C-alpha positions as YAML, in Angstrom:
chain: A
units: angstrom
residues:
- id: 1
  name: UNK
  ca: [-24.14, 4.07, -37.23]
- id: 2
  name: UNK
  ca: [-23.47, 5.06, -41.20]
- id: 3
  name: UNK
  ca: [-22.70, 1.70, -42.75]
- id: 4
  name: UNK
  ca: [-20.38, 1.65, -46.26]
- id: 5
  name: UNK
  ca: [-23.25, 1.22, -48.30]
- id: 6
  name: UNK
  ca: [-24.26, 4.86, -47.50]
- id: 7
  name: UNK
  ca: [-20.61, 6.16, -47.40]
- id: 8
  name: UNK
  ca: [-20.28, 5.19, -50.63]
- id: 9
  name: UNK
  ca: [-23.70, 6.82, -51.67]
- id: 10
  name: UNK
  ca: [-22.13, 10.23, -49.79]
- id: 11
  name: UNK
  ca: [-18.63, 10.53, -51.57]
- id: 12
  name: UNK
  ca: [-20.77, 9.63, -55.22]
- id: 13
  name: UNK
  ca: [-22.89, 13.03, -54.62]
- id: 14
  name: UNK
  ca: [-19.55, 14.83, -53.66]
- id: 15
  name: UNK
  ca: [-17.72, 13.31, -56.81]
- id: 16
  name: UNK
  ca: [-21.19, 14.25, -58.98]
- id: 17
  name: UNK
  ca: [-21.11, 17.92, -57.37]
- id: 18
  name: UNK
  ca: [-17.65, 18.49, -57.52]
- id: 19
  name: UNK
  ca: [-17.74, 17.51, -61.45]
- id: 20
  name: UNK
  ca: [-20.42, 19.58, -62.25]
- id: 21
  name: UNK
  ca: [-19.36, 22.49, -60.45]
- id: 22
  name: UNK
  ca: [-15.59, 22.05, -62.15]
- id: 23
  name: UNK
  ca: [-14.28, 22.70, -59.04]
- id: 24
  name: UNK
  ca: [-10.73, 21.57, -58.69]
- id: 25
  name: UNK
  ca: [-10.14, 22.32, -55.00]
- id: 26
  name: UNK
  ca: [-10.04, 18.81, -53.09]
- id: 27
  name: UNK
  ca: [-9.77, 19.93, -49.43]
- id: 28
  name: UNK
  ca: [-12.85, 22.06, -49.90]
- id: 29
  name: UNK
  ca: [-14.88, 19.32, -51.24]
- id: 30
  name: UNK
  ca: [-13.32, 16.68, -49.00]
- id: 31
  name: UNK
  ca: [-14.75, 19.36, -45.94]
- id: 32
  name: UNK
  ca: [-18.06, 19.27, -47.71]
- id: 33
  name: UNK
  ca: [-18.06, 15.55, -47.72]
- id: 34
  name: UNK
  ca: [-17.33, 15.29, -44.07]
- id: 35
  name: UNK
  ca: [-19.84, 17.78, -43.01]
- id: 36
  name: UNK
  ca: [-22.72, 16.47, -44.92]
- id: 37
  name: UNK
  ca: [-21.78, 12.78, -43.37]
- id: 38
  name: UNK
  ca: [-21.33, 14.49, -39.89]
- id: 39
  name: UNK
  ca: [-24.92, 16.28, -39.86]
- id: 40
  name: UNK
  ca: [-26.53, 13.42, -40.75]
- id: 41
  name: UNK
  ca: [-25.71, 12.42, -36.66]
- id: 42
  name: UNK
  ca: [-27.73, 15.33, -36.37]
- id: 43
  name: UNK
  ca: [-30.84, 13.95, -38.18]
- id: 44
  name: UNK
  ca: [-30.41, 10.99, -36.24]
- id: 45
  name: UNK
  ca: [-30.39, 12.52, -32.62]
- id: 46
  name: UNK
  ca: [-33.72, 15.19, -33.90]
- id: 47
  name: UNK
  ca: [-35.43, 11.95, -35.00]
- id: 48
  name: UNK
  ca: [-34.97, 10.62, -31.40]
- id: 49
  name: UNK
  ca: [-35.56, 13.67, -30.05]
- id: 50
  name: UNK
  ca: [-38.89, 14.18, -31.58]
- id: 51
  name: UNK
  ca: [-40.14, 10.93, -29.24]
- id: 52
  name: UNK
  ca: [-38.68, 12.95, -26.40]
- id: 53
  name: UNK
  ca: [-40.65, 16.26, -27.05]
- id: 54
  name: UNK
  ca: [-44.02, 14.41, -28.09]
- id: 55
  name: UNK
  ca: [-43.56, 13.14, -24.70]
- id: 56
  name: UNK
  ca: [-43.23, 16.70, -22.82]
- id: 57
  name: UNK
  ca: [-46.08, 17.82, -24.63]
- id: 58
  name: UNK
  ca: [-48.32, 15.13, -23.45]
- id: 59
  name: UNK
  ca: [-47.16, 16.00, -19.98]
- id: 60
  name: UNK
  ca: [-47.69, 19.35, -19.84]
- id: 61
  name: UNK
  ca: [-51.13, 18.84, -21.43]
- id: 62
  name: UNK
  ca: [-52.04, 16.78, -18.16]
- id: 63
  name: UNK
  ca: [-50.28, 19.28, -15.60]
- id: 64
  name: UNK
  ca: [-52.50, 22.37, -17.56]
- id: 65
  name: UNK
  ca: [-55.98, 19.65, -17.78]
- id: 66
  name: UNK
  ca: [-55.41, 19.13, -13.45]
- id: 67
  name: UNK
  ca: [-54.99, 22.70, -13.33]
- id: 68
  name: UNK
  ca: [-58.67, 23.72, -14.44]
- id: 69
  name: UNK
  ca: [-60.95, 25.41, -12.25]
- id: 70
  name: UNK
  ca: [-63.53, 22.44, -13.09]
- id: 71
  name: UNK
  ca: [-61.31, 19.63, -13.95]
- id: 72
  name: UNK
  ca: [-62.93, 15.95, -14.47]
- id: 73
  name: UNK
  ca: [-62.29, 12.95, -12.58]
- id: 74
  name: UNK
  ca: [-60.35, 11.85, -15.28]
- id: 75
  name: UNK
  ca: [-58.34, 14.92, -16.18]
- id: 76
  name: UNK
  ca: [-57.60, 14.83, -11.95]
- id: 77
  name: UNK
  ca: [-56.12, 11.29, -12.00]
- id: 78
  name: UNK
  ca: [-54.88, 11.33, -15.85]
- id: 79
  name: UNK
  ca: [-53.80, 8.06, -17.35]
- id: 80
  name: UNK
  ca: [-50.00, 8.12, -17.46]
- id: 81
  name: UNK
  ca: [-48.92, 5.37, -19.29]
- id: 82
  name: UNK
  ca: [-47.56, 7.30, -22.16]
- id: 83
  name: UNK
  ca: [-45.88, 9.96, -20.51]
- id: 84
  name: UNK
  ca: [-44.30, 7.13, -18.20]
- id: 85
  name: UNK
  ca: [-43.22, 4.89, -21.23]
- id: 86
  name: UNK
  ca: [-40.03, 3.24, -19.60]
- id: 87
  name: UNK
  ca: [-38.01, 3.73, -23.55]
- id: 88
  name: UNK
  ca: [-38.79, 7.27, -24.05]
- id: 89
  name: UNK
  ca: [-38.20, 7.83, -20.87]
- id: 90
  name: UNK
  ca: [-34.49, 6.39, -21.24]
- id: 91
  name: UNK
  ca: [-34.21, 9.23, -23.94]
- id: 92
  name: UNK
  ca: [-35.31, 11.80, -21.84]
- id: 93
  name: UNK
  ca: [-33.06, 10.60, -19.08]
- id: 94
  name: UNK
  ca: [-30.05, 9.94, -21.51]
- id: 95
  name: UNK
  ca: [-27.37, 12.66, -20.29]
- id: 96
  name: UNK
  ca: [-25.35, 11.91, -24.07]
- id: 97
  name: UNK
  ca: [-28.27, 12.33, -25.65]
- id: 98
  name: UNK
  ca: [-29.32, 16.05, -24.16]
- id: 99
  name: UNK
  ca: [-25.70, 16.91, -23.40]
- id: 100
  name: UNK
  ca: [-25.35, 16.56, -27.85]
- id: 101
  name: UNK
  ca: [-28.54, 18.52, -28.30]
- id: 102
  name: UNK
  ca: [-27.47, 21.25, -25.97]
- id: 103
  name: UNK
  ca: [-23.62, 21.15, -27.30]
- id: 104
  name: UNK
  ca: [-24.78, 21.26, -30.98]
- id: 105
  name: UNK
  ca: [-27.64, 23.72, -30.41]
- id: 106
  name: UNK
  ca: [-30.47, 21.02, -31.58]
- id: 107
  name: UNK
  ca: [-33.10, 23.36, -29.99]
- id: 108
  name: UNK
  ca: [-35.08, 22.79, -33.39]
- id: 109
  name: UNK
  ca: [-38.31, 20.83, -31.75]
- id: 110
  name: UNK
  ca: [-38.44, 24.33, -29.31]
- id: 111
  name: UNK
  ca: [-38.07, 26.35, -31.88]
- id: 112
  name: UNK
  ca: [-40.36, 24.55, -34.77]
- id: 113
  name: UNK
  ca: [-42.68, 22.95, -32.14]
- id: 114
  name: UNK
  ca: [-45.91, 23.31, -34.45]
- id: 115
  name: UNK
  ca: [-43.77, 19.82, -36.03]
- id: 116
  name: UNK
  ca: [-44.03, 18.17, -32.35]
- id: 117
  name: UNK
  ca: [-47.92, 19.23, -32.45]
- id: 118
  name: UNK
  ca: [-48.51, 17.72, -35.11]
- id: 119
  name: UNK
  ca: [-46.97, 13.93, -34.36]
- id: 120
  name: UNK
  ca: [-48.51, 14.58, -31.06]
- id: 121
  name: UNK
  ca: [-52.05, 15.03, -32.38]
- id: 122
  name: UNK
  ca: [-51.74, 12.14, -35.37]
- id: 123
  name: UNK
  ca: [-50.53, 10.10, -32.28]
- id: 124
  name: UNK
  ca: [-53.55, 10.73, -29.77]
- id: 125
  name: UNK
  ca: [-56.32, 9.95, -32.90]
- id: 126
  name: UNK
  ca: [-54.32, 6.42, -33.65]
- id: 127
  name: UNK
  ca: [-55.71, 2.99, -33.00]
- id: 128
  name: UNK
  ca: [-52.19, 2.58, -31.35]
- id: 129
  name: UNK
  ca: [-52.22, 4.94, -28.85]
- id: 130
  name: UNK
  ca: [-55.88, 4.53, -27.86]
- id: 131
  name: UNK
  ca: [-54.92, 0.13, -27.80]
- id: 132
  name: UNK
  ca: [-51.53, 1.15, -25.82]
- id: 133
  name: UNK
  ca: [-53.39, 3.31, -23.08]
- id: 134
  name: UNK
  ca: [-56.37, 0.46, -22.46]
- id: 135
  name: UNK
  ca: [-54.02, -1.54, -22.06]
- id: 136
  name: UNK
  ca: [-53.56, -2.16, -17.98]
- id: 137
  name: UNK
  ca: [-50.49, -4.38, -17.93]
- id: 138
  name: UNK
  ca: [-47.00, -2.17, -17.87]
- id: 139
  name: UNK
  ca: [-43.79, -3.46, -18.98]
- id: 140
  name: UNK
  ca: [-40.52, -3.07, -21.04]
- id: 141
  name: UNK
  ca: [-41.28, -4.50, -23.78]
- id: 142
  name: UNK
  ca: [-44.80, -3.77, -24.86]
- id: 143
  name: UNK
  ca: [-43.15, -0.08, -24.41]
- id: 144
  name: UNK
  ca: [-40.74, -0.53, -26.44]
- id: 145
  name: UNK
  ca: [-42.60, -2.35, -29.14]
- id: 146
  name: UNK
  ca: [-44.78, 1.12, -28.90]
- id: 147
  name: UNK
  ca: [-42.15, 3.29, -29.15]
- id: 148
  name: UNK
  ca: [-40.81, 1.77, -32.01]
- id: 149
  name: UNK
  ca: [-44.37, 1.92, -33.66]
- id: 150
  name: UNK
  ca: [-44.95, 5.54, -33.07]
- id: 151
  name: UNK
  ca: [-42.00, 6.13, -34.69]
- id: 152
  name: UNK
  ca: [-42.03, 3.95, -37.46]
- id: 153
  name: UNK
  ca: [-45.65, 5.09, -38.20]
- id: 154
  name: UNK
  ca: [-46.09, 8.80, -37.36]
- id: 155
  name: UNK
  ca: [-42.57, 9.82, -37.36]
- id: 156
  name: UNK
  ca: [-40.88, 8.37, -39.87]
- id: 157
  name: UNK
  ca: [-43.10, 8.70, -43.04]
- id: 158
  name: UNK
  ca: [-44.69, 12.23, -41.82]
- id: 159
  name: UNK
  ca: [-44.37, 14.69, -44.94]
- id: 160
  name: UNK
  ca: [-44.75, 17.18, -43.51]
- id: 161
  name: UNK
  ca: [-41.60, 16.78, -41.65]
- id: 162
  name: UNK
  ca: [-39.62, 15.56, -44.37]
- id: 163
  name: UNK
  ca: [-40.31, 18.93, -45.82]
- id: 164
  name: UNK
  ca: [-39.26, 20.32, -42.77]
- id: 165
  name: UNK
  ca: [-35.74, 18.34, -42.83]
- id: 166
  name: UNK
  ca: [-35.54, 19.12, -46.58]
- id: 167
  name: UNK
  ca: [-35.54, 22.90, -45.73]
- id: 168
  name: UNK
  ca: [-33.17, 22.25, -43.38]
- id: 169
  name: UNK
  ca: [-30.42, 20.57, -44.84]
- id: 170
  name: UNK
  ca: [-30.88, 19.52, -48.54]
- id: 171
  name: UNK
  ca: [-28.18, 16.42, -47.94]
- id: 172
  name: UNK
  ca: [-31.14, 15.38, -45.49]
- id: 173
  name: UNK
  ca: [-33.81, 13.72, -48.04]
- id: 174
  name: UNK
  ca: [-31.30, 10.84, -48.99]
- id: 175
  name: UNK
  ca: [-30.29, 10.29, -45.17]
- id: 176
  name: UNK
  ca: [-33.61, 10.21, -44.15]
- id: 177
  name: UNK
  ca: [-34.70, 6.58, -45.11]
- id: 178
  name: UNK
  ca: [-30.95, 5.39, -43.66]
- id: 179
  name: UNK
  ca: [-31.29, 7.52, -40.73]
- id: 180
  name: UNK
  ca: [-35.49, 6.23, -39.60]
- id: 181
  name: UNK
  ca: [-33.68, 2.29, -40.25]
- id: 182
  name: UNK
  ca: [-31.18, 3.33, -37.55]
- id: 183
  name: UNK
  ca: [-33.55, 5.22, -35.14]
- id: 184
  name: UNK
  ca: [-35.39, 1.86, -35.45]
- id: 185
  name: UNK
  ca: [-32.70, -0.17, -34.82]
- id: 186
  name: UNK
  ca: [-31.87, 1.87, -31.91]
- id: 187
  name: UNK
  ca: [-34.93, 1.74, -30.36]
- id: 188
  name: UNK
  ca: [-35.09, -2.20, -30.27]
- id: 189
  name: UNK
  ca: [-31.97, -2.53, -29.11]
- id: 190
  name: UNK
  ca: [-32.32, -0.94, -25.46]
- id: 191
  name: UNK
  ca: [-32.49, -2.72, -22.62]
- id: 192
  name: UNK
  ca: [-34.20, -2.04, -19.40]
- id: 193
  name: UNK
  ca: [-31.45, -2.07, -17.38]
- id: 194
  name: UNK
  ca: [-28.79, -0.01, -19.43]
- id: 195
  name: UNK
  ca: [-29.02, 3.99, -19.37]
- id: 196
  name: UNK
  ca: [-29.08, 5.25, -23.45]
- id: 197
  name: UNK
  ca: [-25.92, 6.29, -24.38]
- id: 198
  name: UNK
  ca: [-26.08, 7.50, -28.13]
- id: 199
  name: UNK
  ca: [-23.79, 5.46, -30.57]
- id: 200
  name: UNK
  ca: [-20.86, 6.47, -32.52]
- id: 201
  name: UNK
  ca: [-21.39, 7.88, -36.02]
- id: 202
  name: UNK
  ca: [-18.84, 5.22, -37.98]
- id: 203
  name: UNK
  ca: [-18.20, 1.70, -37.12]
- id: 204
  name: UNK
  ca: [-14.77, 2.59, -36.23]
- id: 205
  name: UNK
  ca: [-11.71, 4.54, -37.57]
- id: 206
  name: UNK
  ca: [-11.41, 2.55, -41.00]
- id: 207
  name: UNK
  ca: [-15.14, 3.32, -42.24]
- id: 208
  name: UNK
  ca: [-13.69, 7.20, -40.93]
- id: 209
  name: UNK
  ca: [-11.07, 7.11, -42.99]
- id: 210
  name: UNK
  ca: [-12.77, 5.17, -45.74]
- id: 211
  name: UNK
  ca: [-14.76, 8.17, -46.76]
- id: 212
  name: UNK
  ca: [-11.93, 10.32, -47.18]
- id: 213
  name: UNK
  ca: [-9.42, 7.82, -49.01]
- id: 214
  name: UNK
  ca: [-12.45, 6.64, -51.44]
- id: 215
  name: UNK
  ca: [-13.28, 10.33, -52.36]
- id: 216
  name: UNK
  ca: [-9.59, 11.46, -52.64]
- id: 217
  name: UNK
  ca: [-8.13, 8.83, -54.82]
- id: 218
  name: UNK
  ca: [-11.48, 8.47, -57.38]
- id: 219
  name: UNK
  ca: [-11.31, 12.40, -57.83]
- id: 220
  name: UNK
  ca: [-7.28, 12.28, -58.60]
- id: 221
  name: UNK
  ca: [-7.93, 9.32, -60.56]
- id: 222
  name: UNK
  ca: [-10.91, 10.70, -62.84]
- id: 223
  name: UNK
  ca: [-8.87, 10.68, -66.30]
- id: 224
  name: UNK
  ca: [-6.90, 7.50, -65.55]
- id: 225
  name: UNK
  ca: [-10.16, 5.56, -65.02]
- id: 226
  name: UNK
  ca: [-12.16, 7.06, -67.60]
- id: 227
  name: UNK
  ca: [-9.53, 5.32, -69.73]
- id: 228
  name: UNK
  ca: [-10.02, 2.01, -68.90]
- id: 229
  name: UNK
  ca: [-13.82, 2.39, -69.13]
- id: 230
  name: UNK
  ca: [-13.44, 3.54, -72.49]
- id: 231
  name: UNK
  ca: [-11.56, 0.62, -73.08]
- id: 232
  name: UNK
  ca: [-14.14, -1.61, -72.42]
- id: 233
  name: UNK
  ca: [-17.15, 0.32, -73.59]
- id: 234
  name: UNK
  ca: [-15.62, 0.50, -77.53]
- id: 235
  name: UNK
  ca: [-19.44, 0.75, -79.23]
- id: 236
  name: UNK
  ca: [-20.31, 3.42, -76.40]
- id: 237
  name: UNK
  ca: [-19.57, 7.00, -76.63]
- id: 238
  name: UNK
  ca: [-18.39, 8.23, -73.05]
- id: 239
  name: UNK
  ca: [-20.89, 11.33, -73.32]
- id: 240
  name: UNK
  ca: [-23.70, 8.41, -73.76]
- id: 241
  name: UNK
  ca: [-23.19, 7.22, -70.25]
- id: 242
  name: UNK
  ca: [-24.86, 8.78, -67.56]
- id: 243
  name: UNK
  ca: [-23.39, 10.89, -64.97]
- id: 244
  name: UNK
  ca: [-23.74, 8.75, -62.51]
- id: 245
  name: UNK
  ca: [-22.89, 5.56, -64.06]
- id: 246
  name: UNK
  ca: [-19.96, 6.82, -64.83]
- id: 247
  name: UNK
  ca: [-18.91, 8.53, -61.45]
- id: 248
  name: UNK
  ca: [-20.13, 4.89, -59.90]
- id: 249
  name: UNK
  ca: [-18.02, 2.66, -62.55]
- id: 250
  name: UNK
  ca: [-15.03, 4.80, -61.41]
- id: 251
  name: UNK
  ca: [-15.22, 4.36, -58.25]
- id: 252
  name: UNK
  ca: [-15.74, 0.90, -58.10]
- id: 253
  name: UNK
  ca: [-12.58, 0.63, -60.14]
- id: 254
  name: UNK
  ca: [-10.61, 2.91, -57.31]
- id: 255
  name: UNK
  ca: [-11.82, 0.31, -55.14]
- id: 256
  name: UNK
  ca: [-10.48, -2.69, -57.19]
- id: 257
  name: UNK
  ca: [-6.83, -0.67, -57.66]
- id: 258
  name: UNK
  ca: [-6.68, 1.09, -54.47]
- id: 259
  name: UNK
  ca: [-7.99, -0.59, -51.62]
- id: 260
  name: UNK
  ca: [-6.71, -4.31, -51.58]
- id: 261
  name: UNK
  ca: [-8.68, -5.12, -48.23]
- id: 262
  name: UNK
  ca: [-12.79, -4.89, -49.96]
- id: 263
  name: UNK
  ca: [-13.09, -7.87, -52.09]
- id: 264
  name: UNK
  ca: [-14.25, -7.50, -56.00]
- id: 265
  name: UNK
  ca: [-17.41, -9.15, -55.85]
- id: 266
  name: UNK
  ca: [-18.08, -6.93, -52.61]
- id: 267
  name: UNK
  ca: [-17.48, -4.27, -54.35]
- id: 268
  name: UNK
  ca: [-19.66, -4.86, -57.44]
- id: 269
  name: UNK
  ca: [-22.69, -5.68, -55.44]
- id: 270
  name: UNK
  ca: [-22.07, -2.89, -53.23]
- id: 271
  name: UNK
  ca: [-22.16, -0.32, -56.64]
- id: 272
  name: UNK
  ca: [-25.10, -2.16, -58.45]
- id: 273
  name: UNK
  ca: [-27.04, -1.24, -55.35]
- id: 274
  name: UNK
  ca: [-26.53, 1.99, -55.37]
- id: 275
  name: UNK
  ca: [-27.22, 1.98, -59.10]
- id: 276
  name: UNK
  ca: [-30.42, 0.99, -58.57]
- id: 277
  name: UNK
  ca: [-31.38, 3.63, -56.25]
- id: 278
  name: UNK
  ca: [-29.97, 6.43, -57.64]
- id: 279
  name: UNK
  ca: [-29.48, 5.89, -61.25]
- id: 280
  name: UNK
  ca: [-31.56, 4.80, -64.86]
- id: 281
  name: UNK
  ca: [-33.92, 1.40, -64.73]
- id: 282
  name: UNK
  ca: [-31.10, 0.09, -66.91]
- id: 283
  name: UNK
  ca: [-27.30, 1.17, -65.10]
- id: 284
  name: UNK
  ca: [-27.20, -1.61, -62.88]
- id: 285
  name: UNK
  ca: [-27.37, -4.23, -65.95]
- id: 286
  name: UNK
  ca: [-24.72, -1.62, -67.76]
- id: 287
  name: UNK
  ca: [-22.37, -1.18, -65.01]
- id: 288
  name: UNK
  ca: [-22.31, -4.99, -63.99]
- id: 289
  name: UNK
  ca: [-20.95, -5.63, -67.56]
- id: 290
  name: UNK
  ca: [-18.59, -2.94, -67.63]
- id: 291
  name: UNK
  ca: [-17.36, -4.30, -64.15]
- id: 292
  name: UNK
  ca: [-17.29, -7.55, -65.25]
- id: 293
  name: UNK
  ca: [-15.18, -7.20, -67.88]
- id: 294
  name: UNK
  ca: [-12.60, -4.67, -66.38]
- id: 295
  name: UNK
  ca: [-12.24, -7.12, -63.29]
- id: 296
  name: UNK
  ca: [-11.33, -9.93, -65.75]
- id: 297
  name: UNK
  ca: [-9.00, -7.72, -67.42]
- id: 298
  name: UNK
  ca: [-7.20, -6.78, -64.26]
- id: 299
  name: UNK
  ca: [-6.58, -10.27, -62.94]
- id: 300
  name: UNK
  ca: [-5.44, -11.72, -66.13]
- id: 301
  name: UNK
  ca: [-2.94, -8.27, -65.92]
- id: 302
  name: UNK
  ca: [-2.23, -8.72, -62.31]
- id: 303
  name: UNK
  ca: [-3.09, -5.21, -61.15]
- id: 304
  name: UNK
  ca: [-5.88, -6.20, -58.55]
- id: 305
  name: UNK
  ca: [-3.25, -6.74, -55.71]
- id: 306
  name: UNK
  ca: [-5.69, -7.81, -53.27]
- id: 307
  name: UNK
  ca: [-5.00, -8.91, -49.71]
- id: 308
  name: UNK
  ca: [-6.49, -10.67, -46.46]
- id: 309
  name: UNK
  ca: [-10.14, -10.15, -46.89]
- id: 310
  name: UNK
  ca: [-9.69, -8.79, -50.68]
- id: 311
  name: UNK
  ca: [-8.61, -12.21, -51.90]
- id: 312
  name: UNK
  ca: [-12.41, -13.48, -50.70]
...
């Protein structure tokens, strides 16, 4: 499931586009902001899916070998241990996983299959594979730890599909590193016993609502927080600042006014993070001064108003 951290990362690149496009209409952007947050579910359930199809492919490679007029011994009684993995084959099984592919018309791995060949044919050449196959002794876990192998090796860093995302949905080549940690996280946390039932998007209906609030109240806040980080930044023109320093050093301060429940120093961290992903070499050193010293200024004012988990 999307975690803050990357909630926070989505409303910045709706504040940054919204700026830069001098758009003033709110409810458009806000849509914008909820549909790029909601396809990224979609990334998530391809990413899964591509096990799934790499799967049917190596099945019906072994139905069309058995099939030939002169088939070998081997291609007769083909080894099975892939297309029988017990993990993959809880994602082929899951009905909440297809019944989401079929609802959102996912059929991108039928469509696009040369992708599938391709992670199917990196797959068969691998040390992995060939080590998994030889391997006589069957159970849960050494398919899991497989599973979560092929994907973290031939899945997740393939270029080739990144591309392919990239085409796809431009909001895709930041999700992708957040979304292969959560495929991962997925895949070692089935059990043999439990059908797959695919998770919810958010945590629950505060990180929903989160998204929303944080984007609304930064964007009708803009001039009233530029203000106080001019106040605080007296030897630095604001046109000196970058972008997204700026766009980050505002929200954090929406978070200090407006949401009295996320504690400061939560907060802070959370933004210097993100700084040091997306911004200069040098913002996160920048904006943890300019934090510093607005924080200080608002609880010698009293404006933080923090409550219950804010106070920590």
């Amino acid at each position: 499931m999307i975690n803050r951290r990357h909630i926070r990362v989505k409303v910045m690149q709706s504040v940054y586009a919204m700026i830069h496009a001098k758009s003033d209409n709110i409810v458009k952007e806000e849509k914008f902001l909820r549909q790029s947050i909601d396809k990224m579910y979609d990334l998530y359930i391809l990413s899964l899916d591509m096990l799934v199809r790499v799967n049917q492919i190596a099945e019906t490679t072994l139905e069309v070998s058995k099939k030939k007029y002169f088939a070998t011994k081997e291609e007769l009684n083909p080894n099975r241990k892939f297309i029988d993995n017990k993990v993959i084959k809880s994602l082929k099984e899951s009905v909440s996983l297809q019944n989401y592919i079929e609802e959102n018309n996912l059929n991108n791995w039928y469509l696009d299959d040369k992708y599938v060949s391709i992670v199917y044919n990196n797959l068969l050449a691998s040390d992995l594979y060939k080590n998994y196959m030889a391997d006589e002794e069957t159970t849960f876990k050494k398919d899991q730890k497989f599973a979560v192998k092929f994907f973290a090796e031939f899945v997740a860093p393939n270029e080739k599909l990144a591309e392919y995302f990239e085409g796809e949905n431009i909001s895709w080549v930041d999700d992708i590193p957040f979304v292969n940690t959560w495929v991962v996280k997925t895949l070692q946390e089935l059990r043999a016993k439990d059908d797959f039932i695919i998770g919810r998007l958010y945590k629950n209906s505060d990180d929903e609502a989160f998204a929303s609030d944080l984007f609304r109240k930064t964007v009708l806040n803009l001039p009233k927080f530029e203000e106080e980080i001019v106040d605080k930044t007296p030897n630095w023109e604001t046109d000196r600042i970058a972008d997204l320093d700026m766009i980050l050093i505002k929200m954090a301060i929406c978070e200090f006014l407006k949401f009295p429940s996320i504690p400061v120093k939560a907060t802070i961290n959370e933004y210097l993070e993100i700084a040091k992903d997306y911004s200069t070499e040098k913002s996160s050193t920048f904006i943890n001064g300019v934090l510093d010293k607005i924080w200080k200024d608002f609880e010698v004012t009293n404006r933080l108003n923090k409550i219950g988990r804010g106070t920590l």
